[in-house]
XYZ file of C-alpha atoms in Angstrom:
429
model
C 152.610 110.255 76.065
C 148.879 110.086 77.059
C 146.288 111.409 74.940
C 144.789 113.614 77.608
C 145.969 116.004 80.290
C 144.214 115.980 83.676
C 143.939 119.269 85.444
C 145.408 118.774 88.946
C 146.333 120.981 91.962
C 149.965 122.020 92.270
C 152.549 119.027 92.784
C 153.508 118.281 96.649
C 156.956 117.167 95.814
C 157.902 120.815 94.775
C 156.984 121.943 98.194
C 159.028 119.258 100.017
C 162.220 120.213 98.153
C 162.446 123.803 99.844
C 165.095 122.582 102.203
C 166.779 124.955 104.763
C 170.148 125.725 103.835
C 171.624 124.414 107.170
C 169.453 121.399 107.388
C 170.679 118.596 109.765
C 171.440 115.256 108.171
C 168.342 113.795 110.114
C 166.198 116.374 108.524
C 167.765 115.792 105.172
C 167.328 112.038 105.443
C 163.717 112.434 106.575
C 162.793 114.728 103.850
C 164.227 112.460 101.326
C 162.338 109.640 102.875
C 159.034 111.724 102.700
C 159.719 112.647 99.075
C 160.198 108.892 98.204
C 157.024 108.166 99.929
C 155.164 110.619 98.046
C 156.575 109.823 94.775
C 155.710 106.225 95.316
C 152.133 107.024 96.135
C 151.929 109.042 93.061
C 153.305 106.203 90.884
C 151.054 103.727 92.520
C 147.826 105.844 92.002
C 148.102 107.559 88.541
C 145.456 109.863 87.425
C 142.767 107.317 85.857
C 141.885 107.606 82.246
C 138.370 108.640 81.948
C 136.047 106.175 81.024
C 133.274 108.527 79.902
C 132.644 112.289 79.492
C 129.705 114.520 80.266
C 128.348 117.823 78.600
C 125.546 119.962 79.509
C 122.625 120.567 76.956
C 120.598 123.676 76.937
C 117.603 124.721 74.871
C 117.572 128.073 73.262
C 114.006 129.403 73.648
C 113.597 131.260 70.318
C 115.908 129.405 67.922
C 114.595 125.959 69.306
C 118.195 124.769 69.075
C 120.061 122.564 71.462
C 123.488 124.002 72.728
C 126.438 122.607 74.723
C 129.349 124.216 76.298
C 133.281 123.209 75.779
C 136.494 124.902 76.522
C 139.026 125.328 73.927
C 142.418 127.259 73.347
C 145.255 128.581 75.417
C 144.249 130.540 77.468
C 141.207 128.662 77.964
C 138.134 129.918 76.249
C 134.539 128.590 76.738
C 132.723 127.859 73.504
C 128.882 127.679 72.975
C 128.065 125.319 70.397
C 124.887 124.244 68.484
C 124.470 120.481 68.615
C 123.944 118.620 65.197
C 123.270 115.036 65.658
C 124.151 114.262 62.118
C 127.115 116.941 61.617
C 130.548 115.341 60.666
C 132.837 117.343 62.918
C 133.224 120.229 65.125
C 133.213 123.718 63.381
C 133.707 127.232 64.553
C 133.493 130.610 63.416
C 137.129 131.441 64.351
C 137.737 135.149 63.930
C 140.608 137.002 65.545
C 140.224 135.439 68.922
C 140.946 131.923 67.760
C 144.372 132.875 66.157
C 145.515 134.309 69.635
C 145.598 130.811 71.003
C 149.167 129.546 71.433
C 148.172 126.059 71.022
C 146.158 126.315 67.847
C 147.701 125.093 64.447
C 146.403 124.428 60.978
C 146.244 120.991 59.840
C 148.595 120.132 56.854
C 147.549 118.037 53.906
C 148.277 114.420 54.092
C 148.380 114.596 57.788
C 146.540 111.927 60.012
C 143.554 114.268 60.672
C 143.117 115.285 57.046
C 143.429 111.795 55.836
C 140.150 111.124 57.680
C 138.205 113.547 55.384
C 136.205 111.913 52.583
C 138.360 112.651 49.270
C 135.456 114.465 47.675
C 135.108 116.994 50.501
C 138.790 117.954 50.871
C 141.064 120.196 48.590
C 144.749 119.362 49.027
C 146.199 119.429 45.374
C 146.321 123.246 45.216
C 146.697 124.066 49.069
C 149.258 122.922 51.597
C 146.502 123.345 54.357
C 143.806 120.983 54.554
C 140.730 122.756 53.340
C 137.250 121.343 53.670
C 133.845 122.277 52.470
C 131.039 122.175 55.149
C 127.252 122.489 54.859
C 125.453 124.437 57.636
C 122.299 122.200 58.213
C 120.609 125.372 59.874
C 120.769 127.391 56.606
C 121.826 124.928 53.818
C 124.557 126.940 52.849
C 128.071 125.574 52.110
C 131.282 127.300 53.230
C 135.175 126.539 52.927
C 137.186 126.208 56.055
C 140.668 125.266 56.990
C 141.056 122.036 59.226
C 142.905 123.059 62.499
C 143.756 121.569 65.983
C 143.695 122.997 69.491
C 143.502 121.879 73.061
C 139.864 120.873 73.956
C 138.909 120.549 77.838
C 135.694 118.429 78.922
C 134.426 117.082 82.149
C 134.736 113.384 82.922
C 132.122 111.458 84.596
C 131.552 108.239 86.532
C 128.003 108.298 85.265
C 126.507 109.552 88.509
C 128.110 113.047 88.455
C 131.001 115.061 86.884
C 134.383 114.275 88.087
C 137.604 116.028 86.858
C 138.206 117.923 83.822
C 140.440 116.323 81.105
C 141.961 117.699 77.946
C 142.839 116.435 74.482
C 145.792 118.507 73.286
C 145.273 118.308 69.489
C 141.442 118.044 68.726
C 140.590 118.574 65.090
C 137.995 121.101 64.301
C 136.966 123.133 61.089
C 137.991 126.732 61.102
C 135.556 129.150 59.239
C 136.414 132.822 58.512
C 134.063 134.965 60.533
C 132.866 136.744 57.410
C 132.063 133.433 55.748
C 129.994 132.070 58.626
C 126.401 131.653 57.408
C 123.542 132.986 59.823
C 120.913 130.761 61.606
C 122.516 129.565 64.818
C 121.215 130.273 68.363
C 122.526 133.823 69.824
C 125.856 133.298 71.506
C 126.787 130.153 69.518
C 130.233 130.136 67.828
C 129.689 126.970 65.910
C 128.405 123.543 65.716
C 129.283 120.368 67.611
C 128.891 117.597 65.170
C 127.832 114.007 66.591
C 127.704 112.401 63.325
C 128.939 108.797 62.612
C 132.142 110.003 61.124
C 135.785 109.527 62.219
C 136.208 113.291 62.782
C 132.932 113.648 64.853
C 133.002 114.458 68.495
C 132.009 111.042 69.789
C 134.666 109.168 67.768
C 137.342 111.590 68.358
C 137.024 111.596 72.076
C 136.437 107.820 72.149
C 139.757 107.572 70.393
C 141.544 110.164 72.507
C 140.654 108.319 75.861
C 140.352 104.912 74.563
C 136.819 104.279 75.904
C 133.695 102.850 74.044
C 132.523 104.633 70.708
C 129.144 105.075 72.200
C 127.275 108.307 73.314
C 124.013 109.075 74.999
C 121.905 112.259 74.663
C 118.945 113.368 76.901
C 117.386 116.731 75.838
C 115.369 118.715 78.361
C 112.319 120.666 76.868
C 112.880 123.528 79.395
C 114.434 126.717 78.120
C 114.973 127.953 81.657
C 117.632 126.769 84.179
C 116.819 122.994 83.553
C 119.880 121.341 81.673
C 119.700 118.017 79.583
C 122.889 115.881 79.388
C 125.263 114.500 76.878
C 127.271 111.533 77.835
C 130.293 110.377 75.728
C 131.012 106.782 76.467
C 129.160 103.803 77.999
C 126.808 104.052 81.024
C 126.003 103.957 84.032
C 123.643 107.099 83.097
C 122.392 107.897 86.505
C 119.500 110.441 87.084
C 117.713 111.391 90.337
C 116.433 109.631 92.392
C 119.214 107.039 91.686
C 117.909 105.594 88.419
C 120.460 104.238 86.229
C 118.734 104.730 82.709
C 121.109 102.767 80.766
C 119.419 99.681 82.287
C 116.099 100.775 80.637
C 117.327 100.843 76.968
C 115.422 99.092 74.250
C 117.545 98.589 71.085
C 116.997 98.634 67.191
C 119.481 98.627 64.485
C 121.010 101.792 63.066
C 120.747 101.781 59.210
C 123.249 103.347 56.838
C 121.602 104.990 53.821
C 122.868 102.996 50.891
C 124.661 104.716 48.014
C 125.425 107.996 49.945
C 128.221 109.155 52.155
C 126.220 110.524 54.972
C 126.571 111.141 58.904
C 123.028 110.848 59.737
C 121.505 108.151 61.922
C 118.532 106.134 60.486
C 116.433 103.377 61.719
C 113.695 101.411 60.051
C 110.010 101.776 61.235
C 107.970 98.826 60.003
C 104.460 100.399 60.795
C 102.836 103.193 62.807
C 100.128 102.929 65.389
C 97.832 105.664 66.590
C 96.064 104.298 69.830
C 96.932 100.714 68.716
C 95.514 100.932 65.338
C 97.917 100.583 62.345
C 97.997 103.246 59.785
C 97.616 102.089 56.046
C 101.114 102.658 55.202
C 102.570 100.285 52.430
C 106.175 99.803 53.165
C 109.184 100.151 55.730
C 109.899 103.659 56.466
C 113.243 104.936 56.621
C 113.450 107.086 59.622
C 116.166 109.778 60.655
C 116.717 111.131 63.974
C 117.509 114.825 63.899
C 118.211 117.771 66.415
C 118.409 120.371 63.589
C 114.620 120.166 63.083
C 112.689 121.178 66.237
C 109.624 119.106 65.143
C 109.049 115.927 63.374
C 108.796 115.970 59.604
C 106.960 113.471 57.562
C 106.717 112.681 53.818
C 103.260 113.942 52.505
C 101.554 110.569 52.364
C 102.828 109.423 55.739
C 101.657 112.828 57.220
C 98.189 112.504 55.830
C 97.579 109.087 57.262
C 99.163 110.355 60.662
C 96.994 113.482 60.778
C 93.858 111.593 59.914
C 94.494 108.796 62.427
C 94.910 111.548 65.246
C 91.839 113.399 64.335
C 89.657 110.113 64.459
C 91.331 108.964 67.749
C 91.627 112.352 69.559
C 88.921 112.865 72.164
C 89.048 116.560 71.409
C 87.429 119.277 69.189
C 89.666 120.460 66.369
C 90.376 124.356 66.193
C 92.007 126.594 63.605
C 95.476 125.796 62.948
C 98.592 127.629 64.424
C 101.504 127.938 62.267
C 103.678 126.026 61.540
C 101.187 123.311 62.530
C 98.226 122.019 60.545
C 96.190 119.975 63.025
C 95.214 121.441 66.285
C 92.869 120.727 68.972
C 91.239 122.317 72.088
C 92.307 121.377 75.360
C 89.212 122.632 76.883
C 86.589 120.080 78.533
C 83.350 119.844 76.740
C 81.343 119.874 79.902
C 83.463 122.507 81.685
C 85.118 119.986 83.885
C 88.594 119.787 85.092
C 89.596 116.886 83.035
C 91.327 117.909 79.729
C 90.878 115.743 76.617
C 93.163 112.970 76.239
C 95.410 112.619 73.069
C 96.335 109.448 71.217
C 99.353 107.386 71.832
C 101.658 106.867 68.722
C 103.805 103.847 68.312
C 106.682 103.455 65.892
C 106.893 99.810 65.375
C 110.606 98.696 64.721
C 111.956 95.297 63.955
C 109.014 93.482 65.131
C 105.685 94.061 66.790
C 107.068 93.769 70.107
C 109.604 96.230 69.776
C 108.447 99.940 69.510
C 109.110 103.325 70.359
C 106.112 104.630 72.326
C 105.552 108.638 71.938
C 103.110 110.063 74.543
C 101.330 113.433 74.353
C 104.198 115.302 75.614
C 106.219 114.521 72.586
C 103.503 114.093 70.029
C 101.625 117.357 70.695
C 102.935 120.957 71.165
C 101.085 123.384 73.326
C 100.514 126.883 71.607
C 98.527 128.533 74.291
C 96.381 128.085 77.230
C 93.592 126.181 75.450
C 95.088 124.760 72.315
C 97.610 121.921 71.404
C 98.884 120.850 68.010
C 100.403 117.884 66.313
C 104.039 118.191 66.591
C 104.728 116.708 63.044
C 104.942 118.722 59.949
C 104.165 117.880 56.263
C 107.557 117.832 54.538
C 106.426 117.390 51.103
C 107.191 114.563 48.682
C 110.888 114.327 49.487
C 111.907 115.552 52.852
C 115.216 113.384 53.117
C 113.517 110.430 55.022
C 109.885 109.102 55.062
C 109.912 110.065 58.828
C 112.157 112.729 60.605
C 112.062 112.402 64.447
C 112.778 115.983 65.526
C 113.952 117.486 68.704
C 110.464 117.800 70.354
C 110.013 114.021 69.954
C 113.415 113.280 71.592
C 112.870 115.564 74.838
C 112.864 113.750 78.113
C 113.862 110.459 76.256
C 117.385 109.143 76.637
C 118.828 107.872 73.522
C 122.193 105.778 73.313
C 124.161 105.575 69.968
C 126.456 102.580 69.824
C 128.725 103.256 66.882
C 130.498 99.982 67.225
C 127.474 97.541 67.115
C 125.525 100.014 64.996
C 122.363 100.150 67.277
C 120.311 102.782 68.665
C 119.054 102.463 72.252
C 115.852 104.270 73.523
C 113.786 104.567 76.683
C 110.594 106.174 75.604
C 109.464 109.048 78.045
C 111.346 109.160 81.253
C 108.422 110.537 83.023
C 107.160 106.804 83.183
C 110.158 106.235 85.432
C 109.518 109.336 87.701
C 112.586 111.250 86.280
C 113.604 113.472 83.307
C 116.652 114.648 81.386
C 116.998 117.469 83.895
C 117.639 115.350 86.775
C 121.355 114.367 86.249
C 123.507 115.529 89.394
C 125.777 118.147 88.216
C 127.115 119.136 91.645
């Protein structure tokens, strides 16, 4: 039995079998022949297994969180979920509506899905059901929930546009009681879609269900209006208007596992940082985390001080009073009253060698906070923010990132503006 179910129109053979009661032998023979022909056609052209899936990504204007929409349960119910790039799995605030699903069931201890959980995070010696502790990254609170399964439906894609809707009958997720759900999610969100490199994460589970490559690509749009970013689950092509396959533009660097910990985050190594081509005086390789939970970049204090000083020295603009939560802000007004606004420095994160770097332009390094003010989009995270550098959502916008979980590497494009496209240019129609 396949791992998925495709949503198809009503079957034609059922219509053919409605024979008249007094049918002639010729009519009967012809009808049987037609039925045989249709059955042969269907057997020769089965519904293809999808090679990739696609989900929309929206930006919540006040929470500065990125959300996507899935369909779950029987009858089908749309779910708005906040994207957590480092989340271990999909978790929901279930409430009474979840229990009305005819296809929902709790996962028992020692079942295949429960066995995928790290032993330290599950509680099976006292409970029949698989109990899991989960941390909400947006509030840092921990809640207990029951591992559950239900049907999950998503759109498949050929990389150019969405094709059909396919379903996974028993998709695992963590069910949190309504009253135990911590606050902190965007308005309307029912839970979190975890994209972390765990076996219960959304990318690994969907790749297993449809037997496609354990890769996914994320492209966040900065607009909180109608513009929609995109999440691809599976390999490319990743096509954006006007006919650009962005998967051909990727630059690759290794993904690093943080030693001594059981973590779901994605890390890369940054060997040096350049501001307008000038190396900052940083002593060692910087462990760098990629995050959708943090709206802006976060730096360990010493790294922040060097970066802020580098921008102040290189920026061809006047400093102005800081605007919370930022510390370094500049005027965007021209000094002589002309139309040309001051240029901001280019930031390079140098990776495995001097020739491989992630270039961050003004649209991703600076945050406009008014008509005449822009601020450095990195915050001082203190002495131990979790990584020397945390690349936040603002730095990721209009960059396509591919996470290859098999080869353990990150592909990135830098700003898609250089290619005359952006993350809102996927063809959804």
